[in-house]
Each structure stands twice: as structure tokens, then as C-alpha cells.
């Protein structure tokens, strides 16, 4: 077997005779994949450890022996049918943050549990039975546990609140931090003067509950890994260059202008350039979204990321890899994602009016009690702090993440993967949907239509199986009997295939190959000619997903405006748009033009959902308010999209939208519950009627109510 | 009430042991790949046992 992989040895780390390689494997979806990869590699000689992280796709291989074996390992994995790239360390920060939150959660959970043991005694026993000395002793132990625990596990809130205040805005973490600090500070003060009540338990429970919400929220979002990291690995492949008379593989990023790159049949073109030598068909669907390949000869411009289909070509490099069209699209995507980052999440918007309101209330309580009623300042401050504690947005902090995590889980069971929690929040608000055509509304590959004689199909499939052309592959796939072995098959770029079978000439190609005068030459057809007999016509179409029509009708009934944006020819786009009753349609678009339509829509204050699958959709996917991609989409598009759906149906778009609206309703109910609770609790705290026990019960009560309400998402579906 | 001198440290020590175990499991990477563990349980390893 010819080893096509080269260059991975540069990524190997050596430690004490053991070589170690980290790879990023994509396409791992189930237990079978893990087993296939791990057992294949583990069975190889010298491999000591091979472990695949299912969540991140990171594969670690440790072995003893030559460094160059790295390339063999990569070849094995590729032969199993997975895509491999050198591992980028971008994921590390996510793991670190995850562990940090878990650690805070663990510590606060431990401390809260232990303090509750003590508090239980304090609550159920009256003053006379316990005695002041024991009470103060238990308070002291509580303080010793609570103070370090709050300082340690409150950090996620303190940090976020501090950075918000530094940039002169507020978020939910400001009142949380303030309540934590004040409750602890007040309790320390009470402890020192031997007071009757301390609030350590409330503060810690609050911290623990909120950390649970924070962790769920983070988990839901961690999957939305930065698209840019993965794009870098798309550019981190290798290119074969001519070095004098010999060929040599170098990393794509080291390719310089004017080098000659050799691209074999079936390989991706790594850089932007001009064909120097050779004639071929190029599948440009990645960049333009076009179904059919383009014919390319000497002097034609070719772009990085497109696929060379029919013959080996030599390409003279025009631009360095980082300036290629692919990089431009990457750049456009990064820009677009920046634009999206300004989206204010519901919880933060709530905090914007909630925070000042709560603080004003607390200050008013203090002023009223101290100046108007005239009690000592310690008692007045105590009441103010109680107001702050009781209004602390425990339920508010849980309202959004719990509902989102539950509905994300529901959707996952229907093979719809929501990568970020707030995607549902944004999806609920859309009023405009952009659809890509090829691969999104239609199935990814063209299919053969009409009836054909089995003999003809057998001949066509036999010769077609020699080609990478999408039409040939479609013919080859629609015949599943035995194939003839055709001799001397040659592929003529831009025309078709020629071969011989038992002395007969077999031709399969377009009208040009068969010298037929076709006035109305349709690109989606092929002719088969056996030894000069009358040519037989094969026609193809990009068939629509089977439920496209009803799904689009449903969406339209929900008062959503539908637009079709495609890189395909206008005539094709027009037909489909009319058939499916689209409000708007645009054909012949390149990625930048597609993005323009998005900007226009945004300028009209529209909230846009983009559904697309190609590289040409990636900027729009990244920049739209929310985006979906089918599981057949290229990795880049899947990364840019907020939601990825599996299967052959278009229905997930409708399901996800319905679910998003339901989730949003639940979230609103949760907010209402939290606000109602506050409306009862605040006046009581304000009047100085609330004891610590009532505060603690009321606080967890409202949290439990919010969680229970969220679980309705799971019951009724 | 002198029983407290014994019971409170005991409760704290037990809690600390729990916390220590949690920190150990976190540090040894047991939370790195939660989905992987759920899938690995399905892998049949009969051919490995002999």
C-alpha cells in the first residue's frame, strides 16, 4: 500500500523512549467507533496505550519504536473511515474551566452538608435547652467551615461580577456576589457579638445551588467549541510539492507562492493557484455549493478546499495558504461570530433591572428602620441584609439553565444536537429563515431518475464505478448486481469515460463525448453508448428531502418568512423555490454575497435562522442569530452551526423551533414564579418579620418550584 | 454536651474524606469524558479475555 500520509512525525512528543501523539479524530459517534479505533491501534506491535476521548475527539497514542510510525497510525485511522487532524490545544481551557466549576461545586457541597448538620441542631433546639455557650460554639464551627468554603467556591461569581463592574455594566453575578459577601460578613459580625442568628448556612446553600445552575449552563455550552480552532486544523493538512524533479510532502502552511503543487485524483487542492499542467474536473461544491463539477484546464484558477476529481494536475501556487479563499471564509466567519457575541442573554437582561431594584430596596429598608423607626444601626443593617439575602436570585439563576438543559436532552433523543444553551433562546425569537439548497433542502447527492433496462444499467454502473464524478457515483450506487470488468477505462475531463468490454467500445458521458447535437443540453444527464449503438439517456436530479414540503408549510403557518439562498444556477433555484412556495429566492451566490443578504436582513431588524451545510454557508451560519446544519454537512459548517440534526428529514427544523418556543415559555413561567415569590418575601423581610429559618425555607422552596416547573418539559412531549 | 467534642470532628473528618475522594477523582481525569464512559459500557470485550 502506498503511504500517502506524511508529516505527522513532527507532532510526536518523546518521553523516556515512549513516543506520544495526540490527534483530533472526527466522525466518532458511537461505542462501535471507539472500539474500532482503539482495538485496531492496540493490536499493532509496540503500541502501549491508545485512548480516545469521546467528548473531545482527542486520541492519544503511546508507543515504543520509530517516530515515523505516527504516519502509519494516522493511515490506519483514515482507512477505518475517520478524518484525522493534528490536535490543537484550544480545547484545554474548556476542560480547565469545567474542572474548576466542578471543584467549586464539590467544595461548596461538602461545606453546605456539614453546616446543615450543625444548623439542624440550632434550629430545632430552643435557647434554654442548648444554652448560649453551645450555640456560640456551633456558630464558630460553622464560621470555620463556611468562610474558607465561600471564599473558594464563590470565585466564579466574584470574578464575573468584578469584571462586569470593571467594564461598567452589571450582570446576574453582581447581586449574587454582594449577597454572599454581605451574608457572610453580617454573620461574622453576629458571631463576634454573640448574636442569636448567623447566616452561614443560607450563604453556602445559595452558593451551592447557584453553582449547580452554573455548571449545567456551562456543560450545555461547552460543546459549542470555537469554530476557529477546527478551521485551523482544516488548513493544517499537507501538500505535495515539486522539489526539482522529485516530489516531497510539506505542511500546507509552509507552501509559498510559485511553488508547484501536485494534486492527485481524488485529493483536495490545498492552496489557491492556477493549473500549470493537466486537465481535470473539480468539485467546487465546498466553496460554491454547486452540485456539478467544473471543467478545468491549464490556466484555470483553482481554490483551496475544492476536490480534484478526474486526473492528476500540477498547480502553480498564487497565494500562501493563510491568504487563500478558504482562509478568507474563515476570516469572514470569525468576524461574524464576533458580531453574534454581543447577544445579551435573557438572564443578564433580567439582572439589568433586577440589580438596581434590589439594592435600592435594601438601602431604603436600612434608612427607614434607622431614621424613621429609630432602631439601633446594627438591627437596621440586619434587616437590610435580610432583604438582600431573600431577594437573592437563586430561582432566577436556575430558571434558565435547568429548562435549557432539559429541553436540550429531549431534542438529543430525537437526534437534534443543540450545541449552546442560549441557541434555544435565540431560536424562539426568529422571524426569518434562510435555507441553502443543495444538501439542505435536497439530499446531498444527485439521484438517478426514470426507469432503465437492467442491462443498460449494468453496463453504465460497471464503467461509472471507475470515476469520482457525482453523476457516475450515483449510477454506480443505483445498481447493486454484479459488475462487468471493463478494460482500458480512461476519464476524459469535462466529457466522460471511455472503456472496452469484450472488444466493444463503451462510452459514458455528456453530449460532447458522444458527439450528439443537443440544443437543450442539460447538465444533469449522461449518455451511454455501447459500440456505436443509439445512445441511452440517463437523467438525474437533486431530489428534495422527502418531507421538505409539509415542513416548510408548517413553518410558514407559524408566520415565518422563508428565503432560499443558493450557489446553484438561478433556473434550478427558481423551480425549487416555486415548488416549495418560498417568499424569496436568490441563485448564483458566492459566500460573500450570501453574507450580504444576512446583513441586509439584520439591518431590517430581522432575527434570522440559517439552515445550511456547505463551506459557502459557513459565514452565514456563524453570523446569523441562530443556525442549523444537517449531519451530512462538512465539519466546518457543523462547527459553525448552533444546532446539528441527523437523518434524511427536514422535520428537525420544525421540531427544534417548537421546542425552543416551549422552553422559552417555561423560562418565562420560571421568572414569574421567582418574581411572585419575591413579591411575598420582600415585604416580609422589609418589615423585619423574617427569621433565618423562614428565609432558608422560602429560598429553597422557590428553587425547587422552578426546577419542578422545568421538568414539565420532560413530561409532556 | 461533651459528646460534641467527639462527634463534630468525626463528622468533619468523614466529610473531608468524601471531599478528598472527589478531588482525587477530578484530578485523575474521571470527569474528562463523561459521554465516553456511557458508550464504552456497550463495548463487548469477550475476545480480550483469554
XYZ file of C-alpha atoms in Angstrom:
767
model
C 0.000 0.000 0.000
C 1.312 3.410 -0.852
C 1.576 5.521 2.242
C 0.058 8.884 1.430
C 0.314 10.283 4.939
C 3.390 12.231 5.834
C 4.495 14.830 8.300
C 2.708 13.710 11.470
C 6.064 12.724 12.953
C 6.591 16.436 13.579
C 3.806 16.329 16.184
C 5.218 13.397 18.156
C 6.468 14.041 21.669
C 9.119 11.722 23.094
C 9.405 10.994 26.784
C 11.693 8.312 28.150
C 11.726 6.174 24.956
C 7.931 6.367 24.700
C 6.560 8.249 21.728
C 3.277 10.023 22.198
C 0.984 11.506 19.568
C -2.224 13.473 20.092
C -4.728 13.552 17.258
C -8.125 15.009 16.723
C -10.457 12.401 15.222
C -13.765 13.472 13.715
C -16.663 11.207 12.837
C -16.778 9.312 16.141
C -20.454 8.855 17.013
C -20.890 5.630 18.974
C -19.314 2.883 21.027
C -18.508 0.987 17.827
C -16.285 3.820 16.633
C -14.347 3.883 19.907
C -13.825 0.150 19.783
C -12.860 0.091 16.115
C -10.197 2.747 16.517
C -8.822 1.623 19.869
C -8.690 -2.091 19.133
C -7.146 -1.602 15.690
C -4.353 0.504 17.123
C -3.908 -1.523 20.311
C -3.363 -4.676 18.251
C -0.427 -3.096 16.450
C 3.066 -4.025 17.531
C 4.649 -1.758 20.101
C 1.550 0.293 20.896
C 1.344 0.664 24.650
C -1.664 2.843 25.134
C -4.378 4.156 22.910
C -7.268 6.068 24.385
C -9.968 8.019 22.607
C -11.807 10.783 24.440
C -15.339 10.530 23.105
C -16.352 14.015 24.216
C -13.500 15.972 22.656
C -12.427 13.555 19.908
C -8.861 13.612 21.215
C -6.932 10.407 20.599
C -3.722 9.713 22.496
C -1.375 7.030 21.154
C 1.717 5.951 23.093
C 4.180 3.541 21.547
C 7.761 2.372 21.585
C 9.749 2.461 18.400
C 10.265 4.721 15.444
C 8.798 8.210 15.397
C 7.798 7.789 11.760
C 5.202 5.182 12.731
C 2.960 8.136 13.581
C 2.098 8.380 9.893
C 1.162 4.681 9.756
C -1.200 5.096 12.695
C -2.877 8.032 11.009
C -3.230 5.988 7.818
C -4.887 3.171 9.778
C -7.448 5.534 11.255
C -8.177 7.114 7.881
C -8.613 3.635 6.373
C -11.209 2.941 9.058
C -13.135 5.883 7.655
C -12.437 8.745 10.069
C -10.969 12.154 9.499
C -7.789 12.980 11.353
C -6.013 16.235 12.087
C -3.220 17.230 14.433
C -4.700 18.061 17.826
C -4.948 21.755 18.609
C -4.654 22.714 22.235
C -7.622 25.078 22.140
C -9.825 22.593 23.962
C -7.685 22.664 27.052
C -9.207 25.810 28.523
C -12.664 24.262 28.341
C -11.563 21.237 30.363
C -9.850 23.504 32.861
C -12.936 25.659 33.352
C -15.081 22.545 33.632
C -12.851 21.154 36.369
C -12.729 24.498 38.130
C -16.532 24.646 38.320
C -16.747 21.019 39.459
C -14.178 21.696 42.167
C -16.091 24.751 43.421
C -19.286 22.724 43.366
C -17.685 19.852 45.293
C -16.236 22.109 47.973
C -19.432 24.104 48.493
C -21.490 20.905 48.548
C -19.231 19.382 51.193
C -19.293 22.532 53.322
C -23.036 23.079 52.948
C -23.753 19.499 54.009
C -21.633 19.786 57.138
C -23.017 23.161 58.138
C -26.542 21.875 57.732
C -25.745 19.195 60.340
C -24.939 21.960 62.797
C -27.769 24.252 61.715
C -30.271 21.484 62.201
C -29.356 21.384 65.848
C -29.534 25.143 66.102
C -32.976 25.323 64.506
C -34.829 22.574 66.382
C -33.496 23.342 69.835
C -34.670 26.349 71.797
C -32.443 28.778 73.610
C -32.894 27.315 77.106
C -32.112 23.721 76.242
C -28.950 24.471 74.284
C -27.527 27.322 76.229
C -25.580 30.303 74.909
C -22.153 28.696 75.106
C -23.078 25.699 72.948
C -24.855 27.948 70.470
C -21.817 30.193 70.107
C -19.606 27.141 69.763
C -21.731 25.752 66.931
C -21.730 29.182 65.284
C -17.944 29.240 65.479
C -17.583 25.813 63.863
C -19.994 26.940 61.112
C -17.858 30.010 60.509
C -14.678 27.956 60.320
C -16.208 25.771 57.627
C -18.150 28.460 55.781
C -15.661 31.285 55.386
C -12.936 29.384 53.502
C -15.574 27.450 51.522
C -17.319 30.623 50.355
C -14.046 32.328 49.513
C -13.049 29.269 47.488
C -16.231 28.277 45.727
C -17.689 31.755 45.301
C -14.870 32.636 42.897
C -16.828 32.006 39.671
C -19.338 34.656 40.811
C -16.831 37.091 42.290
C -14.646 37.017 39.190
C -17.506 37.534 36.773
C -19.072 40.282 38.904
C -15.743 42.070 39.238
C -15.041 42.030 35.521
C -18.588 43.250 34.829
C -18.215 46.135 37.275
C -14.793 46.980 35.873
C -16.380 47.416 32.438
C -19.152 49.492 33.969
C -22.130 47.209 33.499
C -23.849 44.712 35.765
C -24.841 41.098 35.400
C -26.553 38.478 37.498
C -23.328 37.836 39.398
C -23.217 41.284 40.981
C -26.212 40.806 43.303
C -25.155 37.191 43.902
C -21.658 38.212 44.978
C -22.962 41.056 47.083
C -25.423 38.798 48.892
C -22.732 36.175 49.505
C -20.302 38.733 50.887
C -22.861 40.611 52.964
C -24.452 37.467 54.392
C -21.043 36.145 55.386
C -19.841 39.497 56.699
C -23.015 40.045 58.697
C -22.776 36.539 60.150
C -19.191 37.163 61.229
C -20.380 40.331 62.941
C -23.181 38.422 64.679
C -20.742 35.727 65.733
C -18.392 38.271 67.315
C -21.087 39.909 69.387
C -22.600 36.534 70.325
C -25.792 37.158 68.343
C -28.711 34.788 68.095
C -28.635 34.011 64.362
C -25.948 33.507 61.767
C -26.494 33.176 58.017
C -23.561 30.923 57.066
C -25.834 28.060 56.071
C -28.026 30.227 53.828
C -24.987 31.729 52.125
C -23.414 28.356 51.412
C -26.603 26.695 50.240
C -27.160 29.635 47.939
C -23.647 29.259 46.594
C -24.090 25.502 46.092
C -27.447 25.802 44.300
C -26.170 28.525 42.028
C -23.053 26.548 41.179
C -25.240 23.644 40.085
C -27.088 26.004 37.755
C -23.824 27.472 36.557
C -22.346 24.041 35.858
C -25.385 22.861 33.881
C -25.259 26.048 31.869
C -21.562 25.611 31.180
C -21.978 21.978 30.146
C -24.665 22.902 27.654
C -22.362 25.441 26.121
C -19.033 23.646 26.289
C -19.913 21.640 23.207
C -20.036 24.806 21.208
C -16.325 24.710 20.772
C -14.818 27.621 18.997
C -15.256 27.094 15.292
C -11.970 28.798 14.644
C -9.987 26.038 16.360
C -11.351 23.450 13.988
C -10.859 25.663 10.988
C -7.206 25.817 11.802
C -6.995 22.063 11.531
C -8.779 22.227 8.165
C -5.825 24.283 6.974
C -3.247 22.166 8.716
C -3.057 19.347 6.151
C -0.178 18.574 3.858
C 0.685 19.387 0.244
C 2.843 17.505 -2.261
C 5.243 19.905 -3.941
C 7.708 19.522 -6.799
C 11.229 19.925 -5.473
C 13.461 19.793 -8.528
C 12.496 16.522 -10.192
C 11.291 14.840 -7.029
C 8.083 15.279 -5.045
C 8.020 15.993 -1.339
C 5.270 16.473 1.265
C 5.261 19.612 3.365
C 2.684 21.127 5.736
C 0.232 23.307 3.832
C 1.047 26.350 5.919
C 4.649 26.250 4.583
C 3.628 26.362 0.923
C 4.876 29.548 -0.735
C 3.731 31.321 -3.910
C 5.220 29.994 -7.174
C 5.780 26.518 -5.814
C 4.282 23.734 -7.948
C 1.843 21.543 -6.043
C 0.878 18.122 -7.392
C -2.725 17.165 -6.687
C -3.604 13.535 -7.362
C -7.033 12.339 -8.452
C -9.429 12.338 -5.504
C -7.327 14.720 -3.407
C -8.280 18.101 -2.036
C -6.493 21.064 -3.560
C -4.575 22.572 -0.629
C -3.959 26.117 -1.889
C -5.245 28.768 -4.267
C -3.457 28.625 -7.610
C -3.509 28.254 -11.385
C -3.351 24.932 -13.197
C 0.090 24.634 -14.737
C -0.328 21.240 -16.265
C -3.151 18.749 -16.753
C -6.855 18.739 -17.355
C -9.484 17.670 -14.858
C -12.906 18.171 -13.304
C -13.055 19.935 -9.997
C -15.773 19.539 -7.392
C -16.195 23.092 -6.132
C -19.289 22.389 -4.037
C -17.371 23.182 -0.869
C -16.824 26.758 -1.955
C -19.690 27.497 -4.345
C -22.341 24.973 -3.359
C -22.658 23.843 -6.964
C -23.676 20.219 -7.471
C -21.788 19.505 -10.671
C -18.029 19.659 -11.119
C -16.336 22.352 -13.150
C -14.073 21.521 -16.015
C -10.558 22.923 -15.538
C -7.580 23.077 -17.894
C -4.229 24.819 -17.985
C -4.658 28.404 -16.821
C -7.862 27.848 -14.816
C -7.918 29.274 -11.288
C -8.451 26.700 -8.566
C -9.212 27.236 -4.887
C -8.131 25.621 -1.651
C -10.635 23.138 -0.269
C -12.019 22.052 -3.658
C -11.734 18.439 -4.748
C -9.788 17.213 -7.774
C -11.938 14.522 -9.394
C -10.604 13.055 -12.584
C -6.860 13.407 -13.197
C -3.603 14.440 -11.584
C -2.809 18.125 -12.038
C 0.077 20.417 -11.275
C -0.923 23.700 -9.698
C 1.220 26.819 -9.517
C 0.596 28.457 -6.145
C -0.602 32.061 -6.235
C -1.220 32.780 -2.596
C 0.125 31.488 0.671
C -2.258 29.191 2.452
C -3.193 31.791 5.034
C -4.335 34.155 2.243
C -6.370 31.557 0.370
C -10.081 31.836 -0.323
C -10.658 29.232 2.387
C -8.819 31.452 4.853
C -10.897 34.396 3.718
C -14.038 32.450 4.518
C -12.572 31.509 7.874
C -11.833 35.150 8.499
C -15.358 36.128 7.495
C -16.686 33.543 9.941
C -14.618 34.839 12.807
C -15.856 38.340 12.109
C -19.407 37.070 12.026
C -19.028 35.241 15.334
C -17.743 38.379 16.976
C -20.912 40.126 15.858
C -23.008 37.425 17.453
C -21.181 37.619 20.779
C -22.972 40.839 21.596
C -26.197 38.902 22.105
C -27.455 39.605 25.617
C -28.820 36.548 27.325
C -32.197 36.718 28.982
C -30.817 36.189 32.478
C -28.375 39.056 32.056
C -31.077 41.329 30.729
C -33.200 40.467 33.758
C -30.247 41.285 36.001
C -30.021 44.709 34.436
C -33.209 45.937 36.066
C -33.235 43.465 38.932
C -29.916 44.521 40.465
C -30.599 48.240 40.932
C -34.102 47.470 42.177
C -32.888 45.065 44.873
C -30.133 47.379 46.022
C -32.454 50.366 46.232
C -34.870 48.280 48.303
C -32.168 47.224 50.745
C -30.887 50.776 51.181
C -34.433 52.062 51.645
C -35.053 49.394 54.301
C -31.951 50.465 56.205
C -32.768 54.178 56.012
C -36.404 53.661 57.031
C -35.633 51.490 60.047
C -32.703 53.585 61.221
C -34.031 57.127 60.732
C -37.815 56.767 60.733
C -38.386 53.908 63.184
C -35.208 54.689 65.080
C -33.760 51.260 65.972
C -30.006 50.729 66.510
C -27.964 50.685 63.327
C -26.922 47.017 63.723
C -30.554 45.891 63.654
C -31.357 48.155 60.731
C -28.414 46.772 58.785
C -29.539 43.275 59.677
C -32.924 43.914 58.100
C -31.312 45.390 55.002
C -29.120 42.316 54.645
C -32.109 40.016 55.114
C -33.795 41.833 52.253
C -30.726 41.244 50.119
C -30.486 37.579 51.049
C -34.121 36.838 50.495
C -34.133 38.586 47.131
C -31.019 36.810 46.029
C -31.822 35.429 42.611
C -31.440 31.768 43.459
C -34.503 30.810 41.470
C -33.591 33.299 38.780
C -30.169 31.708 38.456
C -31.767 28.303 37.966
C -34.718 29.400 35.842
C -32.880 29.451 32.528
C -30.220 26.713 32.699
C -32.455 23.952 34.073
C -35.101 24.487 31.400
C -32.490 24.650 28.653
C -30.624 21.556 29.766
C -33.842 19.546 29.949
C -35.080 20.531 26.501
C -31.630 20.039 25.008
C -31.754 16.489 26.339
C -35.230 15.984 24.872
C -34.003 17.163 21.463
C -30.908 14.989 21.629
C -33.146 11.957 21.889
C -34.649 12.995 18.559
C -31.148 13.249 17.091
C -31.020 17.014 17.219
C -27.874 18.254 18.901
C -28.065 21.694 20.430
C -24.569 22.945 20.961
C -25.227 26.014 23.077
C -27.905 26.563 25.699
C -28.814 30.039 24.566
C -29.315 28.793 20.983
C -32.831 27.781 22.023
C -33.417 31.222 23.475
C -32.442 32.765 20.145
C -34.320 30.182 18.080
C -37.557 31.053 19.852
C -37.357 34.591 18.536
C -36.707 34.072 14.821
C -38.964 35.538 12.176
C -36.903 34.783 9.078
C -35.360 31.525 7.834
C -32.621 31.269 5.202
C -32.307 27.873 3.550
C -29.416 26.646 1.492
C -30.486 24.345 -1.334
C -28.012 21.579 -2.107
C -27.590 19.208 0.790
C -30.040 21.092 2.980
C -33.393 21.119 1.196
C -32.237 18.386 -1.122
C -30.338 15.237 -0.344
C -26.600 15.717 -0.601
C -26.037 13.738 -3.836
C -27.855 13.711 -7.197
C -30.016 10.646 -7.769
C -30.869 8.799 -10.962
C -34.464 9.226 -12.117
C -36.644 7.268 -14.577
C -36.729 3.556 -15.414
C -33.867 1.832 -17.178
C -33.251 -1.624 -18.573
C -31.143 -3.705 -16.170
C -28.592 -4.462 -18.949
C -28.032 -0.796 -19.680
C -27.750 -0.012 -16.008
C -25.272 -2.826 -15.521
C -23.005 -1.532 -18.292
C -23.321 2.044 -17.080
C -22.612 1.110 -13.460
C -19.618 -1.038 -14.470
C -17.874 1.792 -16.208
C -19.140 4.509 -13.851
C -17.585 2.786 -10.846
C -14.207 3.947 -12.183
C -14.976 7.632 -11.595
C -15.316 10.067 -8.678
C -17.781 12.236 -10.600
C -21.017 12.624 -8.605
C -23.199 11.515 -11.534
C -21.069 8.401 -12.064
C -21.221 7.594 -8.391
C -24.962 7.991 -8.439
C -25.253 5.463 -11.295
C -22.878 3.066 -9.566
C -24.952 3.268 -6.394
C -28.289 2.692 -8.064
C -27.190 -0.714 -9.396
C -26.391 -3.425 -6.879
C -25.834 -6.524 -9.048
C -22.508 -7.870 -10.369
C -20.347 -5.543 -12.433
C -18.510 -6.317 -15.682
C -14.819 -5.729 -15.592
C -14.238 -3.021 -18.154
C -10.744 -2.685 -19.582
C -8.728 0.371 -20.535
C -11.003 2.839 -18.788
C -9.890 6.415 -19.276
C -11.571 9.509 -17.925
C -11.731 12.471 -20.253
C -12.084 15.556 -18.118
C -15.222 17.554 -18.841
C -16.655 14.801 -21.064
C -16.875 11.371 -19.523
C -15.483 7.834 -19.541
C -14.238 5.519 -22.292
C -13.574 1.819 -21.898
C -13.652 -1.566 -23.612
C -15.570 -4.724 -22.801
C -15.076 -7.885 -24.902
C -13.977 -5.834 -27.860
C -16.869 -3.407 -27.626
C -16.316 0.308 -27.092
C -18.232 1.602 -24.115
C -18.795 5.327 -23.752
C -20.453 7.069 -20.807
C -20.507 10.835 -20.797
C -22.137 14.043 -21.874
C -23.265 15.046 -25.359
C -19.786 16.297 -26.196
C -18.234 12.882 -25.659
C -20.810 11.158 -27.835
C -20.905 13.886 -30.469
C -24.621 14.371 -30.088
C -26.100 17.687 -31.068
C -28.119 18.676 -28.080
C -29.785 22.028 -28.446
C -31.070 21.964 -24.908
C -28.075 20.497 -23.103
C -28.995 19.669 -19.562
C -26.013 19.272 -17.269
C -27.840 16.723 -15.167
C -27.787 13.955 -17.777
C -25.415 11.329 -19.145
C -25.442 9.145 -22.258
C -24.350 5.551 -22.549
C -23.253 4.189 -25.901
C -22.283 0.564 -26.495
C -20.253 0.022 -29.646
C -21.838 2.900 -31.514
C -25.452 1.907 -30.866
C -28.096 4.567 -30.225
C -27.135 6.403 -27.029
C -29.229 5.717 -23.931
C -30.103 8.711 -21.776
C -29.685 8.787 -18.001
C -31.148 11.745 -16.146
C -30.508 12.931 -12.606
C -31.963 15.323 -10.144
C -31.175 16.612 -6.705
C -34.177 15.084 -5.030
C -35.796 17.073 -2.243
C -35.792 15.702 1.273
C -38.981 13.691 1.438
C -40.744 15.863 3.993
C -39.489 19.228 2.714
C -42.903 20.358 1.518
C -45.001 19.788 4.674
C -42.237 21.056 6.946
C -41.881 24.306 5.035
C -45.645 24.697 5.038
C -45.713 24.264 8.822
C -43.003 26.845 9.257
C -44.859 29.252 7.023
C -48.003 28.759 9.060
C -46.049 29.948 12.075
C -45.663 33.309 10.320
C -42.022 32.789 9.462
C -40.629 34.256 6.287
C -38.691 31.766 4.164
C -35.834 32.596 1.797
C -33.782 30.303 -0.424
C -30.112 31.251 -0.903
C -28.094 29.040 -3.193
C -24.830 28.947 -5.076
C -26.537 26.889 -7.757
C -27.817 28.230 -11.097
C -30.764 30.600 -10.935
C -33.029 28.436 -13.124
C -32.722 25.435 -10.788
C -33.206 27.570 -7.700
C -36.261 29.234 -9.188
C -38.015 25.933 -9.863
C -37.499 24.649 -6.357
C -38.447 27.951 -4.741
C -41.704 27.989 -6.685
C -42.419 24.378 -5.904
C -41.944 24.895 -2.190
C -43.625 28.273 -2.027
C -40.672 30.322 -0.805
C -41.157 34.038 -0.127
C -37.810 34.917 -1.609
C -35.141 33.245 -3.702
C -31.614 34.079 -4.868
C -29.320 31.946 -7.015
C -25.711 32.115 -8.226
C -24.461 33.434 -4.888
C -20.912 33.192 -3.590
C -20.241 33.092 0.175
C -19.741 36.852 0.480
C -22.994 37.560 -1.375
C -24.869 35.165 0.869
C -23.493 37.027 3.833
C -24.706 40.314 2.332
C -28.291 39.047 2.402
C -27.824 38.269 6.072
C -26.547 41.770 6.755
C -29.494 43.246 4.885
C -31.917 41.199 6.943
C -30.182 42.257 10.130
C -30.359 45.886 9.063
C -34.134 45.449 8.869
C -34.094 44.177 12.470
C -34.961 40.651 11.446
C -33.957 37.664 13.562
C -32.547 35.072 11.218
C -32.218 31.298 11.348
C -29.798 29.923 8.751
C -30.068 26.290 7.688
C -27.118 25.243 5.543
C -24.456 22.619 5.043
C -21.580 23.861 2.884
C -18.424 25.859 3.328
C -20.130 28.590 1.368
C -22.787 28.780 4.085
C -20.311 28.825 6.949
C -20.045 32.626 7.328
C -23.825 32.975 7.337
C -24.163 30.054 9.753
C -21.719 31.716 12.097
C -23.170 35.200 11.754
C -26.905 34.557 11.798
C -28.790 34.832 15.075
C -29.061 31.077 15.207
C -28.090 28.346 12.767
C -28.719 24.699 11.966
C -26.782 22.224 9.836
C -27.592 18.646 8.789
C -25.281 15.881 9.964
C -24.117 15.386 6.376
C -22.707 18.925 6.330
C -18.964 19.465 6.143
C -17.217 19.638 9.515
C -16.735 23.352 9.208
C -20.439 24.068 8.775
C -21.328 21.706 11.626
C -18.924 23.591 13.818
C -20.282 26.972 12.914
C -23.892 25.888 13.445
C -25.627 26.096 16.828
C -27.731 23.028 16.157
C -26.866 19.898 14.149
C -29.533 17.407 13.115
C -29.199 13.841 11.872
C -31.228 11.819 9.404
C -32.802 12.336 5.996
C -35.699 14.526 7.120
C -36.068 18.271 7.293
C -38.514 17.900 10.176
C -35.905 18.672 12.894
C -36.034 22.348 11.887
C -39.702 22.444 12.846
C -39.267 20.283 15.959
C -36.413 22.396 17.274
C -38.338 25.608 16.695
C -41.411 24.276 18.503
C -39.273 23.057 21.383
C -37.474 26.385 21.595
C -40.756 28.224 21.957
C -41.962 25.807 24.643
C -38.686 26.174 26.525
C -38.952 29.916 26.372
C -42.480 29.742 27.783
C -41.275 27.601 30.673
C -38.418 30.029 31.306
C -40.885 32.895 31.427
C -43.066 30.966 33.879
C -39.975 30.316 35.982
C -39.233 34.013 36.063
C -42.824 34.691 37.056
C -42.584 32.191 39.927
C -39.366 33.821 41.128
C -40.875 37.292 40.913
C -44.094 36.237 42.702
C -42.026 34.699 45.476
C -40.093 37.925 45.807
C -43.285 39.949 45.918
C -44.362 37.984 49.006
C -40.966 37.639 50.622
C -39.597 41.136 50.185
C -42.325 42.990 52.089
C -41.999 40.478 54.929
C -38.248 40.897 55.071
C -38.721 44.640 54.733
C -40.949 44.678 57.795
C -38.359 42.694 59.734
C -40.646 39.662 60.108
C -38.393 37.066 58.517
C -36.303 34.785 60.670
C -33.289 32.986 59.161
C -35.213 29.726 59.118
C -38.088 31.147 57.120
C -35.628 32.774 54.739
C -33.816 29.491 54.172
C -37.011 27.510 53.610
C -38.521 30.120 51.319
C -35.358 30.340 49.297
C -35.010 26.619 48.621
C -38.773 26.398 48.187
C -38.740 28.767 45.252
C -35.758 26.977 43.718
C -37.479 23.626 43.946
C -40.625 25.089 42.429
C -38.643 26.445 39.492
C -36.929 23.099 38.927
C -40.209 21.206 39.168
C -41.827 23.523 36.662
C -38.932 22.998 34.257
C -39.396 19.262 34.460
C -42.759 19.673 32.778
C -40.706 19.927 29.570
C -39.821 16.308 30.079
C -43.268 15.023 30.979
C -45.251 16.378 28.066
C -43.656 15.941 24.691
C -22.727 18.144 75.573
C -19.155 16.875 75.771
C -20.100 14.295 73.150
C -19.876 17.169 70.656
C -16.121 17.306 71.082
C -16.038 13.830 69.619
C -18.923 13.972 67.144
C -18.190 17.257 65.400
C -14.599 16.359 64.469
C -15.835 12.934 63.366
C -18.456 14.493 61.085
C -15.872 16.851 59.669
C -13.341 14.092 59.066
C -15.899 11.951 57.264
C -16.878 14.946 55.152
C -13.246 15.687 54.381
C -12.670 12.110 53.287
C -15.584 12.492 50.861
C -14.205 15.773 49.583
C -10.743 14.266 49.235
C -12.124 11.390 47.170
C -13.963 13.831 44.952
C -10.845 15.959 44.408
C -8.863 12.818 43.613
C -11.419 11.626 41.058
C -11.442 15.080 39.466
C -7.650 15.291 39.303
C -7.292 11.814 37.832
C -9.438 12.845 34.878
C -12.573 10.866 35.636
C -14.786 13.773 34.591
C -12.964 14.458 31.312
C -15.020 12.163 29.132
C -18.457 11.559 30.642
C -20.108 10.551 27.347
C -17.289 8.141 26.552
C -17.880 6.108 29.707
C -21.574 5.849 28.854
C -20.682 4.432 25.446
C -17.815 2.203 26.497
C -20.131 0.074 28.603
C -21.572 -1.212 25.318
C -18.254 -2.474 24.021
C -18.076 -6.237 24.063
C -14.646 -7.281 25.207
C -15.083 -11.050 25.119
C -12.264 -11.530 22.664
C -9.833 -9.890 25.072
C -10.415 -12.375 27.899
C -8.283 -15.454 27.327
